[in-house]
Coordinates of C-alpha atoms in Angstrom, one line a residue:
Chain A
X1 CA 123.3 -47.2 20.1
X2 CA 125.6 -50.0 21.3
X3 CA 128.4 -47.4 21.8
X4 CA 126.1 -45.3 23.9
X5 CA 125.3 -48.3 26.2
X6 CA 129.0 -49.2 26.5
X7 CA 129.9 -45.6 27.4
X8 CA 127.0 -45.4 29.9
X9 CA 128.1 -48.7 31.5
X10 CA 131.8 -47.7 31.7
X11 CA 130.9 -44.4 33.4
X12 CA 128.6 -46.2 35.8
X13 CA 131.3 -48.7 36.7
X14 CA 133.9 -46.1 37.3
X15 CA 131.4 -44.1 39.4
X16 CA 130.6 -47.2 41.4
X17 CA 134.3 -48.0 42.0
X18 CA 135.0 -44.4 42.9
X19 CA 132.2 -44.3 45.5
X20 CA 133.4 -47.7 46.9
X21 CA 136.9 -46.2 47.0
X22 CA 135.7 -43.1 48.9
X23 CA 133.9 -45.3 51.4
X24 CA 136.7 -47.8 52.0
X25 CA 139.7 -45.5 52.0
X26 CA 139.2 -44.1 55.6
X27 CA 138.5 -47.6 56.9
X28 CA 141.6 -49.0 55.1
X29 CA 143.8 -46.2 56.3
X30 CA 142.8 -46.8 59.9
X31 CA 143.5 -50.5 59.5
X32 CA 146.9 -49.9 57.9
X33 CA 147.8 -47.4 60.7
X34 CA 146.8 -50.0 63.4
X35 CA 148.7 -52.8 61.6
X36 CA 151.8 -50.6 61.3
X37 CA 151.5 -49.6 65.0
X38 CA 151.2 -53.3 66.1
X39 CA 154.1 -54.3 64.0
X40 CA 152.0 -56.4 61.5
X41 CA 153.1 -54.3 58.6
X42 CA 156.7 -52.9 58.2
X43 CA 157.0 -49.7 56.2
X44 CA 160.2 -50.1 54.2
X45 CA 162.1 -47.0 53.0
X46 CA 161.9 -47.4 49.2
X47 CA 164.3 -44.5 48.5
X48 CA 167.0 -46.3 50.6
X49 CA 166.4 -49.5 48.7
X50 CA 166.0 -48.3 45.2
X51 CA 169.5 -46.8 45.3
X52 CA 171.0 -50.1 46.2
X53 CA 168.9 -52.7 44.3
X54 CA 167.0 -52.6 41.1
X55 CA 163.5 -51.4 40.5
X56 CA 162.2 -54.9 40.1
X57 CA 163.5 -55.8 43.6
X58 CA 161.7 -52.8 45.0
X59 CA 158.6 -53.9 43.3
X60 CA 159.0 -57.4 44.8
X61 CA 159.5 -55.9 48.3
X62 CA 156.4 -53.8 47.9
X63 CA 154.5 -56.7 46.5
X64 CA 154.6 -58.8 49.6
X65 CA 157.8 -60.7 48.8
X66 CA 160.1 -58.8 51.4
X67 CA 161.2 -62.0 53.2
X68 CA 162.1 -63.7 49.8
X69 CA 164.2 -60.7 48.8
X70 CA 165.9 -61.0 52.3
X71 CA 166.6 -64.7 51.7
X72 CA 168.2 -63.9 48.4
X73 CA 170.4 -61.2 50.0
X74 CA 171.3 -63.6 52.8
X75 CA 172.5 -66.2 50.3
X76 CA 174.3 -63.5 48.4
X77 CA 176.0 -62.3 51.6
X78 CA 177.0 -65.9 52.4
X79 CA 178.6 -66.3 48.9
X80 CA 180.4 -62.9 49.4
X81 CA 181.6 -64.1 52.8
X82 CA 183.1 -67.2 51.3
X83 CA 185.1 -65.0 48.9
X84 CA 185.9 -62.5 51.7
X85 CA 184.2 -59.7 49.8
X86 CA 183.5 -57.8 53.0
X87 CA 182.1 -54.6 51.4
X88 CA 179.4 -56.8 49.7
X89 CA 178.7 -58.6 53.0
X90 CA 178.2 -55.2 54.7
X91 CA 176.0 -53.8 51.9
X92 CA 173.9 -57.0 51.9
X93 CA 173.4 -56.9 55.7
X94 CA 172.5 -53.3 55.6
X95 CA 169.8 -54.1 53.0
X96 CA 168.6 -57.2 54.9
X97 CA 168.1 -55.2 58.1
X98 CA 166.3 -52.5 56.1
X99 CA 163.9 -55.2 55.0
X100 CA 163.7 -57.0 58.3
X101 CA 164.4 -54.4 61.0
X102 CA 162.8 -56.6 63.7
X103 CA 165.0 -59.7 62.9
X104 CA 167.5 -59.6 65.7
X105 CA 169.6 -62.5 64.2
X106 CA 170.3 -60.5 61.1
X107 CA 171.6 -57.5 63.1
X108 CA 173.7 -59.9 65.2
X109 CA 175.1 -61.8 62.1
X110 CA 175.9 -58.6 60.2
X111 CA 177.7 -57.1 63.2
X112 CA 179.6 -60.4 63.7
X113 CA 180.8 -60.4 60.1
X114 CA 182.0 -56.8 60.4
X115 CA 183.5 -56.7 63.9
X116 CA 185.1 -60.2 63.9
X117 CA 185.4 -61.7 60.4
X118 CA 186.2 -58.6 58.3
X119 CA 188.4 -57.1 61.1
X120 CA 190.4 -60.3 61.4
X121 CA 190.6 -60.6 57.6
X122 CA 192.0 -57.0 57.4
X123 CA 194.7 -57.9 59.9
X124 CA 195.9 -61.3 58.6
X125 CA 194.7 -62.0 55.0
X126 CA 196.9 -59.8 53.0
X127 CA 200.6 -60.1 54.0
X128 CA 201.6 -57.3 51.6
X129 CA 199.7 -54.7 53.6
X130 CA 201.9 -52.9 56.2
X131 CA 201.0 -53.8 59.8
X132 CA 199.9 -50.3 60.8
X133 CA 197.5 -50.1 57.8
X134 CA 196.2 -53.6 58.6
X135 CA 195.5 -52.5 62.2
X136 CA 193.8 -49.4 61.1
X137 CA 191.6 -51.2 58.7
X138 CA 190.8 -53.9 61.3
X139 CA 189.8 -51.2 63.8
X140 CA 187.6 -49.5 61.1
X141 CA 185.7 -52.8 60.6
X142 CA 185.2 -53.1 64.4
X143 CA 183.8 -49.6 64.5
X144 CA 181.5 -50.4 61.6
X145 CA 180.2 -53.5 63.5
X146 CA 179.6 -51.3 66.5
X147 CA 177.8 -48.6 64.4
X148 CA 175.7 -51.4 62.8
X149 CA 174.7 -52.8 66.2
X150 CA 173.8 -49.3 67.5
X151 CA 171.4 -48.9 64.5
X152 CA 169.9 -52.3 65.4
X153 CA 169.5 -51.2 69.0
X154 CA 167.7 -48.0 67.8
X155 CA 165.2 -50.2 66.0
X156 CA 165.0 -52.8 68.8
X157 CA 165.8 -50.9 72.0
X158 CA 164.7 -53.7 74.4
X159 CA 166.8 -56.4 72.8
X160 CA 169.1 -58.0 75.4
X161 CA 170.8 -59.9 72.6
X162 CA 171.9 -56.8 70.8
X163 CA 173.1 -55.1 73.9
X164 CA 175.0 -58.2 74.9
X165 CA 176.6 -58.5 71.4
X166 CA 177.7 -54.8 71.6
X167 CA 179.1 -55.4 75.1
X168 CA 181.0 -58.4 73.8
X169 CA 182.6 -56.4 71.0
X170 CA 183.7 -53.6 73.4
X171 CA 185.1 -56.3 75.7
X172 CA 186.8 -58.6 73.2
X173 CA 187.8 -56.3 70.3
X174 CA 188.3 -52.9 71.9
X175 CA 189.0 -53.8 75.5
X176 CA 186.7 -51.0 76.7
X177 CA 185.5 -52.3 80.1
X178 CA 183.4 -49.2 80.9
X179 CA 181.4 -49.4 77.7
X180 CA 181.2 -53.2 77.9
X181 CA 179.7 -52.8 81.5
X182 CA 177.3 -50.2 80.3
X183 CA 175.9 -52.5 77.6
X184 CA 175.8 -55.6 79.9
X185 CA 173.7 -53.5 82.2
X186 CA 171.3 -52.5 79.4
X187 CA 171.2 -56.2 78.4
X188 CA 170.2 -57.0 82.0
X189 CA 167.4 -54.6 81.8
X190 CA 166.3 -55.9 78.3
X191 CA 163.7 -58.4 77.2
X192 CA 165.6 -61.7 77.6
X193 CA 168.7 -61.4 79.7
X194 CA 171.0 -64.4 80.0
X195 CA 171.7 -65.6 83.6
X196 CA 175.5 -64.8 83.3
X197 CA 174.9 -61.2 82.1
X198 CA 174.7 -59.6 85.6
X199 CA 178.0 -61.3 86.6
X200 CA 179.6 -60.0 83.4
X201 CA 178.3 -56.5 84.2
X202 CA 180.0 -56.7 87.6
X203 CA 183.3 -58.1 86.2
X204 CA 183.7 -55.3 83.7
X205 CA 182.5 -52.6 86.0
X206 CA 185.3 -53.7 88.3
X207 CA 187.7 -53.0 85.5
X208 CA 186.3 -49.6 84.9
X209 CA 188.5 -46.9 86.6
X210 CA 186.7 -45.1 89.4
X211 CA 183.8 -47.5 89.7
X212 CA 185.4 -50.2 91.8
X213 CA 183.2 -49.5 94.9
X214 CA 180.0 -49.8 92.8
X215 CA 181.3 -53.0 91.3
X216 CA 182.3 -54.4 94.7
X217 CA 178.8 -53.7 96.1
X218 CA 177.1 -55.3 93.1
X219 CA 179.3 -58.4 93.1
X220 CA 178.8 -58.8 96.8
X221 CA 175.0 -58.6 96.2
X222 CA 175.4 -61.5 93.7
X223 CA 177.7 -63.4 96.1
X224 CA 175.0 -63.2 98.8
X225 CA 172.4 -64.6 96.4
X226 CA 173.8 -68.1 97.1
X227 CA 176.1 -70.9 95.9
X228 CA 174.7 -70.7 92.3
X229 CA 176.4 -67.3 91.8
X230 CA 179.7 -68.1 93.6
X231 CA 181.6 -69.0 90.5
X232 CA 185.5 -68.9 90.5
X233 CA 185.7 -65.7 88.5
X234 CA 183.2 -63.9 90.8
X235 CA 185.2 -64.9 93.9
X236 CA 188.5 -64.0 92.2
X237 CA 187.1 -60.6 91.1
X238 CA 185.8 -59.9 94.6
X239 CA 189.2 -60.8 96.1
X240 CA 190.9 -58.4 93.7
X241 CA 188.5 -55.6 94.7
X242 CA 188.9 -56.3 98.4
X243 CA 192.6 -55.7 97.9
X244 CA 192.1 -52.6 95.8
X245 CA 189.5 -51.1 98.1
X246 CA 191.4 -52.1 101.2
X247 CA 188.3 -53.9 102.7
X248 CA 188.8 -54.8 106.4
X249 CA 189.7 -58.4 107.0
X250 CA 186.5 -59.0 109.0
X251 CA 184.4 -58.0 106.0
X252 CA 186.2 -60.1 103.4
X253 CA 184.7 -63.3 102.0
X254 CA 186.0 -66.5 103.5
X255 CA 186.4 -68.4 100.2
X256 CA 189.9 -69.2 99.1
X257 CA 191.1 -67.4 96.0
X258 CA 190.4 -69.8 93.1
X259 CA 193.4 -68.6 91.1
X260 CA 195.8 -69.2 94.0
X261 CA 194.2 -72.7 94.5
X262 CA 194.7 -73.6 90.8
X263 CA 198.3 -72.3 90.9
X264 CA 198.9 -74.5 94.0
X265 CA 197.5 -77.5 92.3
X266 CA 199.0 -76.8 88.8
X267 CA 202.0 -74.5 89.2
X268 CA 202.3 -73.9 85.4
X269 CA 198.6 -73.1 84.9
X270 CA 197.6 -69.6 83.8
X271 CA 194.6 -68.1 85.6
X272 CA 191.6 -67.8 83.2
X273 CA 189.8 -64.5 83.3
X274 CA 186.9 -63.4 81.1
Chain B
X1 CA 88.8 -80.7 31.9
X2 CA 88.5 -76.9 31.9
X3 CA 91.3 -74.5 30.8
X4 CA 91.7 -73.3 34.4
X5 CA 92.1 -76.8 35.7
X6 CA 94.7 -77.6 32.9
X7 CA 96.8 -74.5 33.9
X8 CA 96.6 -75.6 37.5
X9 CA 97.9 -79.1 36.7
X10 CA 100.7 -77.7 34.5
X11 CA 101.8 -75.4 37.3
X12 CA 101.8 -78.4 39.7
X13 CA 104.0 -80.6 37.4
X14 CA 106.6 -77.9 36.4
X15 CA 108.7 -77.3 39.5
X16 CA 109.1 -73.6 40.5
X17 CA 112.7 -72.5 39.9
X18 CA 114.1 -70.5 42.9
X19 CA 115.5 -67.1 42.1
X20 CA 118.7 -67.8 44.1
X21 CA 120.0 -71.3 44.8
X22 CA 123.1 -72.1 46.8
X23 CA 122.8 -75.7 45.5
X24 CA 123.2 -74.5 41.9
X25 CA 126.2 -72.3 42.9
X26 CA 127.7 -75.4 44.6
X27 CA 127.3 -77.4 41.4
X28 CA 129.0 -74.7 39.4
X29 CA 131.7 -74.3 42.0
X30 CA 132.5 -78.1 41.9
X31 CA 132.5 -78.1 38.1
X32 CA 134.9 -75.2 38.0
X33 CA 137.1 -77.0 40.6
X34 CA 137.1 -80.1 38.5
X35 CA 137.8 -78.1 35.4
X36 CA 140.8 -76.5 37.1
X37 CA 142.1 -79.7 38.5
X38 CA 142.0 -81.2 35.0
X39 CA 144.2 -78.3 33.9
X40 CA 147.0 -80.0 36.0
X41 CA 147.0 -77.1 38.5
X42 CA 148.2 -79.2 41.4
X43 CA 151.4 -80.1 39.6
X44 CA 152.7 -76.9 41.2
X45 CA 152.7 -78.8 44.5
X46 CA 155.6 -81.0 43.3
X47 CA 157.6 -77.9 42.7
X48 CA 156.6 -76.5 46.1
X49 CA 157.7 -79.8 47.8
X50 CA 161.1 -79.6 46.1
X51 CA 161.5 -76.0 47.1
X52 CA 160.6 -76.6 50.7
X53 CA 162.9 -79.7 50.9
X54 CA 165.7 -77.6 49.4
X55 CA 165.1 -74.7 51.8
X56 CA 165.0 -77.1 54.8
X57 CA 168.4 -78.5 53.8
X58 CA 170.1 -75.2 53.4
X59 CA 172.8 -75.5 56.0
X60 CA 174.3 -72.0 56.1
X61 CA 176.4 -71.2 59.1
X62 CA 173.6 -69.2 60.8
X63 CA 171.7 -69.5 64.0
X64 CA 169.2 -72.3 64.3
X65 CA 166.4 -69.7 64.6
X66 CA 167.5 -68.2 61.3
X67 CA 167.5 -71.6 59.6
X68 CA 163.9 -72.1 60.6
X69 CA 162.9 -68.6 59.6
X70 CA 164.5 -69.0 56.2
X71 CA 162.4 -72.2 55.7
X72 CA 159.2 -70.4 56.7
X73 CA 159.9 -67.3 54.6
X74 CA 160.7 -69.4 51.5
X75 CA 157.6 -71.5 51.9
X76 CA 155.2 -68.7 52.5
X77 CA 156.8 -66.7 49.7
X78 CA 156.1 -69.6 47.4
X79 CA 152.5 -69.9 48.6
X80 CA 151.9 -66.2 48.2
X81 CA 153.3 -66.2 44.6
X82 CA 151.3 -69.3 43.7
X83 CA 148.0 -68.0 45.1
X84 CA 148.0 -64.6 43.4
X85 CA 149.4 -65.9 40.1
X86 CA 146.9 -68.7 40.1
X87 CA 144.0 -66.4 41.0
X88 CA 144.8 -64.2 38.0
X89 CA 145.5 -67.0 35.5
X90 CA 142.7 -69.3 36.5
X91 CA 140.0 -66.6 36.7
X92 CA 141.1 -65.0 33.4
X93 CA 140.8 -68.3 31.6
X94 CA 137.5 -69.5 32.9
X95 CA 134.9 -67.4 31.1
X96 CA 136.7 -67.5 27.7
X97 CA 137.1 -71.3 28.1
X98 CA 133.4 -71.7 28.7
X99 CA 132.7 -69.7 25.6
X100 CA 135.1 -71.7 23.6
X101 CA 133.7 -75.0 24.8
X102 CA 130.2 -73.7 24.4
X103 CA 129.5 -74.7 28.0
X104 CA 128.5 -71.1 28.8
X105 CA 125.5 -71.3 26.3
X106 CA 124.3 -74.6 27.8
X107 CA 124.5 -73.1 31.3
X108 CA 122.9 -69.8 30.6
X109 CA 120.1 -71.4 28.4
X110 CA 119.0 -73.1 31.6
X111 CA 117.3 -71.2 34.4
X112 CA 120.7 -70.2 36.0
X113 CA 120.9 -66.6 36.9
X114 CA 124.1 -64.9 35.7
X115 CA 125.0 -64.0 39.3
X116 CA 125.1 -67.7 40.2
X117 CA 127.3 -68.4 37.2
X118 CA 129.8 -65.7 38.3
X119 CA 129.7 -66.7 41.9
X120 CA 130.1 -70.4 41.0
X121 CA 133.2 -69.5 38.9
X122 CA 134.7 -67.3 41.7
X123 CA 134.1 -69.9 44.4
X124 CA 135.5 -72.6 42.2
X125 CA 138.8 -70.7 41.8
X126 CA 138.8 -69.9 45.6
X127 CA 138.2 -73.6 46.4
X128 CA 141.1 -74.6 44.2
X129 CA 143.4 -72.1 45.8
X130 CA 142.1 -73.1 49.3
X131 CA 142.8 -76.8 48.7
X132 CA 146.2 -76.1 47.2
X133 CA 147.1 -73.8 50.2
X134 CA 146.0 -76.4 52.7
X135 CA 148.1 -79.1 51.0
X136 CA 151.1 -76.8 50.9
X137 CA 150.6 -75.8 54.5
X138 CA 150.5 -79.5 55.6
X139 CA 153.6 -80.3 53.5
X140 CA 155.4 -77.2 54.9
X141 CA 154.4 -77.9 58.5
X142 CA 155.8 -81.5 58.2
X143 CA 159.1 -80.2 57.0
X144 CA 159.3 -77.4 59.6
X145 CA 158.4 -79.8 62.4
X146 CA 161.1 -82.2 61.4
X147 CA 163.6 -79.4 61.0
X148 CA 162.6 -77.9 64.4
X149 CA 163.1 -81.2 66.2
X150 CA 166.5 -81.7 64.5
X151 CA 167.7 -78.2 65.1
X152 CA 166.6 -78.2 68.8
X153 CA 168.3 -81.5 69.5
X154 CA 171.5 -80.3 67.9
X155 CA 171.4 -77.0 69.8
X156 CA 170.7 -78.6 73.1
X157 CA 173.6 -81.0 72.7
X158 CA 175.9 -78.1 71.6
X159 CA 174.9 -75.9 74.6
X160 CA 175.3 -78.7 77.1
X161 CA 178.7 -79.6 75.7
X162 CA 179.8 -76.0 75.7
X163 CA 179.2 -75.7 79.4
X164 CA 179.0 -72.4 81.4
X165 CA 175.3 -72.0 80.7
X166 CA 172.6 -72.6 83.3
X167 CA 169.6 -74.8 82.5
X168 CA 167.5 -71.6 82.4
X169 CA 169.8 -70.1 79.8
X170 CA 169.6 -73.3 77.7
X171 CA 165.8 -73.3 78.1
X172 CA 165.6 -69.6 77.1
X173 CA 167.8 -70.3 74.0
X174 CA 165.6 -73.2 73.0
X175 CA 162.5 -71.1 73.5
X176 CA 163.9 -68.5 71.0
X177 CA 164.3 -71.3 68.5
X178 CA 160.8 -72.8 69.2
X179 CA 159.3 -69.3 68.5
X180 CA 160.4 -69.7 64.9
X181 CA 159.1 -73.3 64.7
X182 CA 155.6 -74.7 64.2
X183 CA 153.1 -72.3 65.7
X184 CA 149.3 -72.0 65.4
X185 CA 149.7 -68.4 64.4
X186 CA 151.1 -69.5 61.0
X187 CA 147.6 -70.4 60.1
X188 CA 146.7 -66.7 60.3
X189 CA 149.4 -66.1 57.7
X190 CA 147.8 -68.7 55.5
X191 CA 144.4 -67.0 55.9
X192 CA 145.9 -63.7 54.9
X193 CA 147.4 -65.2 51.7
X194 CA 144.0 -66.7 50.9
X195 CA 142.1 -63.4 51.4
X196 CA 144.6 -61.5 49.2
X197 CA 144.1 -64.2 46.5
X198 CA 140.4 -63.9 46.9
X199 CA 140.5 -60.2 46.2
X200 CA 142.8 -60.7 43.2
X201 CA 140.4 -63.3 41.8
X202 CA 137.4 -60.9 42.2
X203 CA 139.3 -58.1 40.5
X204 CA 140.3 -60.5 37.6
X205 CA 136.7 -61.7 37.3
X206 CA 135.6 -58.0 37.0
X207 CA 138.1 -57.4 34.3
X208 CA 137.2 -60.6 32.4
X209 CA 133.6 -59.5 32.1
X210 CA 134.5 -56.7 29.8
X211 CA 137.9 -57.9 28.4
X212 CA 138.2 -58.8 24.8
X213 CA 140.8 -61.6 25.4
X214 CA 142.4 -63.8 28.1
X215 CA 145.7 -62.1 27.6
X216 CA 144.2 -58.7 28.1
X217 CA 142.5 -59.8 31.3
X218 CA 145.8 -61.3 32.7
X219 CA 147.8 -58.2 31.8
X220 CA 145.3 -55.7 33.3
X221 CA 144.8 -57.8 36.4
X222 CA 148.5 -58.1 37.0
X223 CA 149.0 -54.4 36.5
X224 CA 146.2 -53.7 39.0
X225 CA 147.8 -56.2 41.4
X226 CA 151.3 -54.6 41.2
X227 CA 150.0 -51.0 41.2
X228 CA 147.8 -51.8 44.2
X229 CA 150.9 -52.4 46.3
X230 CA 152.5 -49.0 45.8
X231 CA 150.0 -46.6 44.4
X232 CA 149.4 -45.0 47.8
X233 CA 153.1 -44.4 48.2
X234 CA 153.5 -43.0 44.7
X235 CA 150.3 -40.9 45.1
X236 CA 151.8 -39.4 48.3
X237 CA 154.8 -38.2 46.3
X238 CA 152.7 -36.9 43.4
X239 CA 150.2 -35.1 45.6
X240 CA 153.1 -33.5 47.4
X241 CA 154.5 -32.4 44.1
X242 CA 151.3 -31.4 42.4
X243 CA 149.6 -29.9 45.5
X244 CA 145.9 -29.1 45.0
X245 CA 146.1 -28.9 41.2
X246 CA 143.6 -30.0 38.6
X247 CA 145.7 -33.0 37.6
X248 CA 145.8 -34.2 41.2
X249 CA 142.1 -33.8 41.5
X250 CA 141.2 -35.4 38.2
X251 CA 143.9 -38.1 37.8
X252 CA 145.8 -39.0 41.0
X253 CA 143.0 -39.1 43.5
X254 CA 140.5 -41.1 41.4
X255 CA 143.2 -43.7 40.6
X256 CA 143.9 -44.2 44.3
X257 CA 140.2 -44.6 44.9
X258 CA 139.5 -47.0 42.1
X259 CA 142.5 -49.4 42.5
X260 CA 142.4 -51.7 45.6
X261 CA 145.1 -51.3 48.3
X262 CA 146.8 -54.7 48.6
X263 CA 149.4 -53.5 51.1
X264 CA 147.1 -54.1 54.0
X265 CA 147.2 -57.9 53.2
X266 CA 151.0 -58.0 53.5
X267 CA 150.6 -58.8 57.2
X268 CA 151.7 -62.4 56.2
X269 CA 155.4 -61.3 56.2
X270 CA 155.4 -60.2 59.8
X271 CA 153.1 -63.0 61.1
X272 CA 155.5 -65.5 59.7
X273 CA 158.4 -63.6 61.3
X274 CA 156.7 -64.0 64.7
X275 CA 154.7 -60.8 65.3
X276 CA 151.7 -61.7 67.4
X277 CA 148.3 -61.1 65.7
X278 CA 145.0 -60.6 67.4
X279 CA 141.7 -62.3 66.3
X280 CA 140.3 -58.8 66.0
X281 CA 142.9 -57.8 63.4
X282 CA 142.2 -61.0 61.5
X283 CA 138.5 -60.5 61.6
X284 CA 139.0 -56.9 60.3
X285 CA 141.1 -58.3 57.4
X286 CA 138.4 -61.0 56.6
X287 CA 135.7 -58.3 56.6
X288 CA 137.7 -56.0 54.3
X289 CA 138.4 -58.9 51.9
X290 CA 134.7 -60.0 51.8
X291 CA 133.7 -56.4 51.2
X292 CA 136.1 -56.2 48.2
X293 CA 134.9 -59.5 46.8
X294 CA 131.2 -58.5 47.2
X295 CA 131.6 -55.1 45.6
X296 CA 133.8 -56.4 42.7
X297 CA 131.4 -59.3 42.1
X298 CA 128.4 -56.9 42.1
X299 CA 130.1 -54.6 39.5
X300 CA 131.1 -57.7 37.5
X301 CA 127.5 -58.8 37.5
X302 CA 126.4 -55.4 36.3
X303 CA 128.7 -55.7 33.3
X304 CA 127.9 -59.4 32.7
X305 CA 124.1 -59.3 33.2
X306 CA 123.2 -58.2 29.7
X307 CA 126.3 -59.1 27.9
X308 CA 125.5 -60.8 24.5
X309 CA 127.5 -63.9 23.4

């Protein structure tokens, strides 16, 4: 008799929960879709994660502890950095950015480790490695940093910070003025451009072969914006372009060349260019 | 005096017991809260304070915004773990404890409907979680505010000393750091954690009404909680593999329907990260959590109403 009642109750409970499930599932799916679209929920690729970390970590990520796992990986990367284990640093930052794709600072820090720290380490840390091999390894790390930032830009296309970081790497590490100018321009058009970014766009466009006229027009536009923009480098770069483009004397800017002024004042000084 | 008059007098002297009384529920809620406090629940707050202090003193060579974010992530992660773990453990313990202490017999012997008993227990657990979360939030906000002020002052000094940056650039940089500091929006994250814990407590109470032991309740509730975070992902894979087979129809689909989907409550992670949240989205989340709690409490009552002790 009691068994019959228990069975009846169990079936009834399962049926109730099933009906509730049928009613709530469409509502829940709509809510989840809206939350994903508005960026409130991040869908993490578990297949990408499970190959790199253990099942329990994947479970923690799915269980709402994604930021805690990212903190652990950040600490782990910090530790690896102090021992110059660059492969571990790279792996950790790839995982961190998989977990927190919207965290601009993580993309920036990961790229900085690869393009600056690991590349310098490849060049100088091991004296036994032949110079040519060291240079090749160093360049590989720079390219890894660039590829990493490009993935970050794919996820956050409007980020001025990431475009500016990429432009800085092209400028400082690869000496590619055209690519640097391209990304400074994208940084200008992004969400939070710094005030110096337009000037940098002009400076490196001026270094890009065949685009001097465009650079001159742009820098002159900045020059006409007022005293605030008339910094020594801007004046110096305009003067260079005036010479290169053979601008008539009547159209040239009246300011003295800052480099010449400095050299007059300090004959042994080297002109500082960005 | 006639018999009719006697009956009338008796009716007047014995107070009529209301079928449903919020007052009785409140008494049960408060007694549950006291019971849980006596179990030294709030000692967890000491561990939390140590964790937040440690996280706020973590001076890794990262950006100031990252330092603040790390403090927020660690604190909200700890709050989240505490709330669901507590919701399972406390709710699983309550009914067996009342049975062991014989309090249950005393309560149910009085004119207290079983619905009120269950609601009193559930609300007691929720009140304890709520109070603990508020205390943790106050503690965390204090640490975050102090850290934000320190980090902003250091960053302003460094940027001014560095030179070459306009006041607008410095302001923009400081705004980016402030975005990771104390914000009203963090309260929404706290509410989301509380709602998730509420649903977990309601599920655990449902399990405890038919469970044979506290351990069984804890294990089953934990499994439901964990499975509830990935069953839809796994089901997507299985349904793709099995197609429209009988196994899919009889096993996979019903499991998805029966087990609650906790993923939707994971909004906490991104709210803490700075993603803006609308009041409408929060109200939808509150509505869903209340629906879960109401249905699971009703099913728990159905199992508990004629249970013999």
